[in-house]
Structures are given as C-alpha cells and as structure tokens.
Amino acid sequence: KQEVTQIPAALSVPEGENLVLNCSFTDSAIYNLQWFRQDPGKGLTSLLLIQSSQREQTSGRLNASLDKSSGRSTLYIAASQPGDSATYLCAGRKKTSYDKVIFGPGTSLSVIP
Amino acid sequence: DGGITQSPKYLFRKEGQNVTLSCEQNLNHDAMYWYRQDPGQGLRLIYYSQIVNDFQKGDIAEGYSVSREKKESFPLTVTSAQKNPTAFYLCASSIRTGAGELFFGEGSRLTVL
C-alpha cells in the first residue's frame, strides 16, 4: 500500500500553461513535505520544503502548499517552460523508530514547445 | 560550491563481486543516507547515519554495508549477498535527521553482468 501517492502519473501540457501536481499521504504523522525534481539518469534536486509550521512555500514560478489535515500537498508551476520537463517527486517526513522520509512515485511532466 | 559527490557514475560488476560506491559531502551535514531507486518502486532507504561512527539499517539493508568514519564520507558496499543489485543508487544528506532539506548527489548506476 502506497503511503504517498501522486496524481497524475504523467502529464503533458503546452508551453505557457499553469499546472498543478498533486501529492496525497495517508499517514497523519507526516510533519513536513519536500518537493523534488529529477531529470532522466540524474539525482534529485530539491525544489521546496514545507516545514510543519508552514502552509506554503514559494520559489520563483513554483508554489507548494501543505494541508496536513487533509493529507494533501500541491505543487503549482506557473507559465510552464520546456525546461520544466522532468519527473517531480514529493516526500513526506515522519517519526518512526527512526526519522523516515517516504517518497511518492512521481509525476512525469512534459512541456511541449 | 557545496554539494554531494557520488562516484563512480556508472559501474559494472560481475556476479559474486563486492563493489563500493563513494559519497562525499562538503555541506557540513551530520545526517547522510543511501537510497536505491528501481523503476516503478520509488526510492527505498538502505542505510542512514545520524553522526560520525554511527549508522542504522533502513528498509532494505540486507546485502549492503556502510561505514561513517568521517563526517563528510559515507561509502556504501554492495556485497555478493545482495540478490538483485542492479539499480540506481542515490546518496543524500541533511543538516541532521528530522530537520532541514534533504539534498541528493547525482547517483551511481550499478549493473551486474
């Protein structure tokens, strides 16, 4: 059973569109949420981290929100560009016997010129 | 520039051989992690270390070993006991476990021939 899910699994949009990527988590113990970008064959690049006391974070054209009560986070990308094409992963952190980060499966985004 | 360096980027191994993947960080982070990424399975935690000379098993530690003799280094050995070692391996660090952003290296792709 996936603890963190991402919808949609894949998305293709024309350049210039605003878009929203969704991340849902079932575990209420998740206390912060981080969004990453991964290009093919590369490592993960951190985009935004939303701490437990925050509801959203912004960086340039990116805005991420976190609603712990509903178990949802969204990543909003404004004015999409072909260079935004990548896989986007969300990851929630929770306390277990150790500090655990749970990754979603990712959304593969293609921005068409 | 601060960051995480993984080497080698590509590695081929014959069955029955041990191999060691290098991970070095100059971010002055206490916590370091090793993840494995397989298609369709997302990222899974192999080992993590909260501080020098300490490390703990993650979710899939069997067939792997690590050491943490220096703050900046956290090498991963894939032993011959690992039944399915072909994968993409990612090293990460954070300022300490349970806090701060998680930063990743560029990854090492291991292929068993």
CSV table of C-alpha atoms in Angstrom, one decimal:
chain,number,residue,atom,x,y,z
A,1,LYS,CA,0.0,0.0,0.0
A,2,GLN,CA,1.4,3.4,-1.1
A,3,GLU,CA,1.8,5.8,1.8
A,4,VAL,CA,2.4,8.7,-0.5
A,5,THR,CA,0.6,8.9,-3.9
A,6,GLN,CA,0.9,11.3,-6.7
A,7,ILE,CA,-1.6,12.2,-9.3
A,8,PRO,CA,-1.4,12.3,-12.3
A,9,ALA,CA,1.4,9.8,-13.0
A,10,ALA,CA,2.1,11.6,-16.2
A,11,LEU,CA,1.2,15.0,-17.7
A,12,SER,CA,1.7,16.7,-21.0
A,13,VAL,CA,1.0,20.4,-21.4
A,14,PRO,CA,1.7,23.1,-24.0
A,15,GLU,CA,4.3,25.7,-23.1
A,16,GLY,CA,2.9,28.6,-21.1
A,17,GLU,CA,0.2,26.7,-19.2
A,18,ASN,CA,-0.1,26.9,-15.5
A,19,LEU,CA,-0.3,23.4,-13.9
A,20,VAL,CA,-0.8,21.7,-10.6
A,21,LEU,CA,0.7,18.5,-9.4
A,22,ASN,CA,-0.9,16.6,-6.5
A,23,CYS,CA,0.6,14.6,-3.6
A,24,SER,CA,-1.5,12.8,-1.1
A,25,PHE,CA,-0.4,11.0,2.1
A,26,THR,CA,-2.4,8.7,4.4
A,27,ASP,CA,-0.2,9.0,7.5
A,28,SER,CA,-1.1,11.9,9.8
A,29,ALA,CA,2.3,11.5,11.4
A,30,ILE,CA,3.9,13.1,8.3
A,31,TYR,CA,5.1,16.5,9.5
A,32,ASN,CA,6.9,18.1,6.6
A,33,LEU,CA,6.8,17.8,2.9
A,34,GLN,CA,9.5,18.3,0.3
A,35,TRP,CA,9.2,18.5,-3.5
A,36,PHE,CA,12.0,17.4,-5.8
A,37,ARG,CA,12.7,17.4,-9.5
A,38,GLN,CA,14.5,14.5,-11.2
A,39,ASP,CA,15.9,14.6,-14.7
A,40,PRO,CA,16.5,11.3,-16.5
A,41,GLY,CA,19.5,9.5,-15.1
A,42,LYS,CA,20.2,12.2,-12.6
A,43,GLY,CA,19.8,12.7,-8.9
A,44,LEU,CA,17.0,14.6,-7.2
A,45,THR,CA,17.1,18.4,-7.0
A,46,SER,CA,15.3,19.9,-4.0
A,47,LEU,CA,12.6,22.5,-5.1
A,48,LEU,CA,10.7,23.4,-1.9
A,49,LEU,CA,10.5,22.2,1.7
A,50,ILE,CA,7.3,23.0,3.7
A,51,GLN,CA,8.0,22.7,7.4
A,52,SER,CA,5.4,21.5,9.9
A,53,SER,CA,4.6,25.1,11.0
A,54,GLN,CA,4.1,26.3,7.4
A,55,ARG,CA,1.3,26.0,4.9
A,56,GLU,CA,3.1,27.0,1.8
A,57,GLN,CA,6.4,27.9,0.2
A,58,THR,CA,7.3,29.9,-3.0
A,59,SER,CA,10.3,29.9,-5.2
A,60,GLY,CA,10.1,31.8,-8.5
A,61,ARG,CA,7.4,30.2,-10.6
A,62,LEU,CA,6.9,27.4,-8.1
A,63,ASN,CA,4.4,27.4,-5.2
A,64,ALA,CA,3.9,24.4,-2.9
A,65,SER,CA,1.2,24.1,-0.3
A,66,LEU,CA,0.6,21.6,2.5
A,67,ASP,CA,-2.7,20.7,4.2
A,68,LYS,CA,-1.9,18.2,6.9
A,69,SER,CA,-5.5,17.8,8.0
A,70,SER,CA,-6.5,16.5,4.6
A,71,GLY,CA,-3.2,14.8,3.9
A,72,ARG,CA,-2.5,16.7,0.7
A,73,SER,CA,0.2,18.9,-0.9
A,74,THR,CA,0.1,20.6,-4.3
A,75,LEU,CA,2.9,22.0,-6.4
A,76,TYR,CA,1.8,24.8,-8.7
A,77,ILE,CA,4.0,25.7,-11.7
A,78,ALA,CA,3.3,29.0,-13.4
A,79,ALA,CA,3.9,29.7,-17.0
A,80,SER,CA,5.4,26.3,-17.8
A,81,GLN,CA,8.5,26.0,-20.0
A,82,PRO,CA,10.1,23.1,-21.9
A,83,GLY,CA,12.9,23.1,-19.4
A,84,ASP,CA,10.4,22.2,-16.7
A,85,SER,CA,10.1,18.7,-18.3
A,86,ALA,CA,11.2,16.2,-15.7
A,87,THR,CA,9.8,13.9,-13.0
A,88,TYR,CA,8.5,15.6,-9.9
A,89,LEU,CA,8.5,13.7,-6.6
A,90,CYS,CA,7.1,14.6,-3.3
A,91,ALA,CA,8.4,13.2,0.0
A,92,GLY,CA,6.9,13.3,3.5
A,93,ARG,CA,9.0,13.0,6.7
A,94,LYS,CA,7.7,11.3,9.7
A,95,LYS,CA,8.9,10.0,13.1
A,96,THR,CA,9.1,6.2,13.5
A,97,SER,CA,11.8,4.3,15.2
A,98,TYR,CA,14.0,6.5,13.0
A,99,ASP,CA,13.4,9.6,11.0
A,100,LYS,CA,11.8,8.3,7.9
A,101,VAL,CA,11.3,10.0,4.6
A,102,ILE,CA,8.6,8.5,2.4
A,103,PHE,CA,8.7,9.2,-1.3
A,104,GLY,CA,5.9,9.3,-3.8
A,105,PRO,CA,6.2,7.5,-7.2
A,106,GLY,CA,6.5,10.8,-9.1
A,107,THR,CA,4.7,12.7,-11.8
A,108,SER,CA,6.4,12.7,-15.2
A,109,LEU,CA,5.8,16.2,-16.8
A,110,SER,CA,6.3,17.0,-20.4
A,111,VAL,CA,6.0,20.6,-21.5
A,112,ILE,CA,5.6,20.8,-25.3
A,113,PRO,CA,7.1,23.9,-27.1
B,1,ASP,CA,30.2,25.1,-4.3
B,2,GLY,CA,28.8,22.9,-1.6
B,3,GLY,CA,27.2,19.7,-2.6
B,4,ILE,CA,27.3,15.9,-2.6
B,5,THR,CA,29.6,14.0,-4.9
B,6,GLN,CA,29.0,10.4,-5.9
B,7,SER,CA,31.4,8.2,-7.7
B,8,PRO,CA,31.6,6.3,-10.0
B,9,LYS,CA,28.6,7.4,-12.1
B,10,TYR,CA,28.4,4.0,-13.8
B,11,LEU,CA,29.7,0.7,-12.5
B,12,PHE,CA,29.6,-2.8,-13.9
B,13,ARG,CA,30.1,-5.8,-11.7
B,14,LYS,CA,30.4,-9.5,-12.2
B,15,GLU,CA,28.2,-11.7,-10.0
B,16,GLY,CA,29.9,-12.6,-6.7
B,17,GLN,CA,32.0,-9.4,-6.5
B,18,ASN,CA,31.7,-6.7,-3.9
B,19,VAL,CA,31.7,-3.1,-5.0
B,20,THR,CA,31.9,0.1,-3.1
B,21,LEU,CA,30.1,3.3,-4.0
B,22,SER,CA,31.6,6.6,-2.8
B,23,CYS,CA,29.6,9.5,-1.3
B,24,GLU,CA,31.3,12.7,-0.2
B,25,GLN,CA,29.6,15.9,1.0
B,26,ASN,CA,31.0,19.3,1.9
B,27,LEU,CA,27.8,20.7,3.3
B,28,ASN,CA,28.9,20.1,6.9
B,29,HIS,CA,25.7,17.9,7.4
B,30,ASP,CA,25.5,15.4,10.2
B,31,ALA,CA,23.0,13.1,8.6
B,32,MET,CA,23.7,11.0,5.5
B,33,TYR,CA,21.5,8.4,3.7
B,34,TRP,CA,21.7,5.8,0.9
B,35,TYR,CA,18.7,5.1,-1.2
B,36,ARG,CA,18.0,2.7,-4.0
B,37,GLN,CA,15.8,3.6,-6.9
B,38,ASP,CA,14.2,1.0,-9.2
B,39,PRO,CA,11.6,1.6,-11.9
B,40,GLY,CA,8.1,1.5,-10.6
B,41,GLN,CA,9.2,1.2,-7.0
B,42,GLY,CA,10.3,4.7,-6.0
B,43,LEU,CA,13.1,5.4,-3.6
B,44,ARG,CA,13.8,2.9,-0.7
B,45,LEU,CA,16.2,3.6,2.2
B,46,ILE,CA,19.2,1.3,2.6
B,47,TYR,CA,21.1,2.8,5.4
B,48,TYR,CA,21.3,6.1,7.2
B,49,SER,CA,23.8,7.8,9.6
B,50,GLN,CA,23.0,10.5,12.1
B,51,ILE,CA,26.5,11.2,13.1
B,52,VAL,CA,30.1,10.0,12.7
B,53,ASN,CA,30.7,6.4,13.7
B,54,ASP,CA,27.0,5.7,13.8
B,55,PHE,CA,24.7,4.2,11.2
B,56,GLN,CA,21.4,2.4,11.2
B,57,LYS,CA,19.6,0.0,8.8
B,58,GLY,CA,16.9,1.2,6.6
B,59,ASP,CA,14.1,-0.7,5.0
B,60,ILE,CA,16.3,-2.8,2.6
B,61,ALA,CA,19.7,-3.2,4.3
B,62,GLU,CA,20.3,-6.9,3.5
B,63,GLY,CA,23.3,-7.4,1.3
B,64,TYR,CA,24.7,-3.9,1.9
B,65,SER,CA,27.2,-2.4,4.3
B,66,VAL,CA,28.3,1.1,5.2
B,67,SER,CA,30.8,3.0,7.3
B,68,ARG,CA,30.9,6.5,8.6
B,69,GLU,CA,34.5,7.2,9.8
B,70,LYS,CA,34.4,10.8,8.7
B,71,LYS,CA,31.6,13.4,8.7
B,72,GLU,CA,31.9,14.1,5.0
B,73,SER,CA,32.1,10.5,3.8
B,74,PHE,CA,29.5,7.7,3.8
B,75,PRO,CA,30.6,4.8,1.4
B,76,LEU,CA,28.2,2.0,0.5
B,77,THR,CA,29.4,-1.5,-0.2
B,78,VAL,CA,27.1,-3.7,-2.3
B,79,THR,CA,28.1,-7.3,-1.3
B,80,SER,CA,27.7,-10.5,-3.2
B,81,ALA,CA,24.9,-11.3,-0.8
B,82,GLN,CA,22.7,-8.7,-2.4
B,83,LYS,CA,20.5,-10.8,-4.8
B,84,ASN,CA,19.4,-8.1,-7.2
B,85,PRO,CA,22.0,-5.3,-7.1
B,86,THR,CA,21.3,-3.8,-10.5
B,87,ALA,CA,19.8,-0.4,-9.6
B,88,PHE,CA,20.4,3.4,-9.4
B,89,TYR,CA,21.9,4.3,-6.0
B,90,LEU,CA,21.4,7.8,-4.5
B,91,CYS,CA,23.3,9.3,-1.6
B,92,ALA,CA,21.7,12.2,0.3
B,93,SER,CA,22.4,14.4,3.3
B,94,SER,CA,20.6,16.7,5.7
B,95,ILE,CA,21.8,19.0,8.4
B,96,ARG,CA,20.5,16.4,10.9
B,97,THR,CA,17.9,13.7,10.9
B,98,GLY,CA,14.4,15.0,11.4
B,99,ALA,CA,15.2,18.5,10.2
B,100,GLY,CA,16.1,20.5,7.1
B,101,GLU,CA,16.1,19.8,3.5
B,102,LEU,CA,17.3,16.6,2.0
B,103,PHE,CA,20.0,17.1,-0.6
B,104,PHE,CA,21.0,14.4,-3.2
B,105,GLY,CA,24.0,13.5,-5.2
B,106,GLU,CA,23.9,12.7,-8.9
B,107,GLY,CA,23.6,9.0,-8.4
B,108,SER,CA,25.6,5.9,-9.3
B,109,ARG,CA,24.2,3.3,-11.7
B,110,LEU,CA,25.3,-0.3,-10.9
B,111,THR,CA,24.8,-3.0,-13.4
B,112,VAL,CA,25.6,-6.7,-12.6
B,113,LEU,CA,26.7,-8.6,-15.7
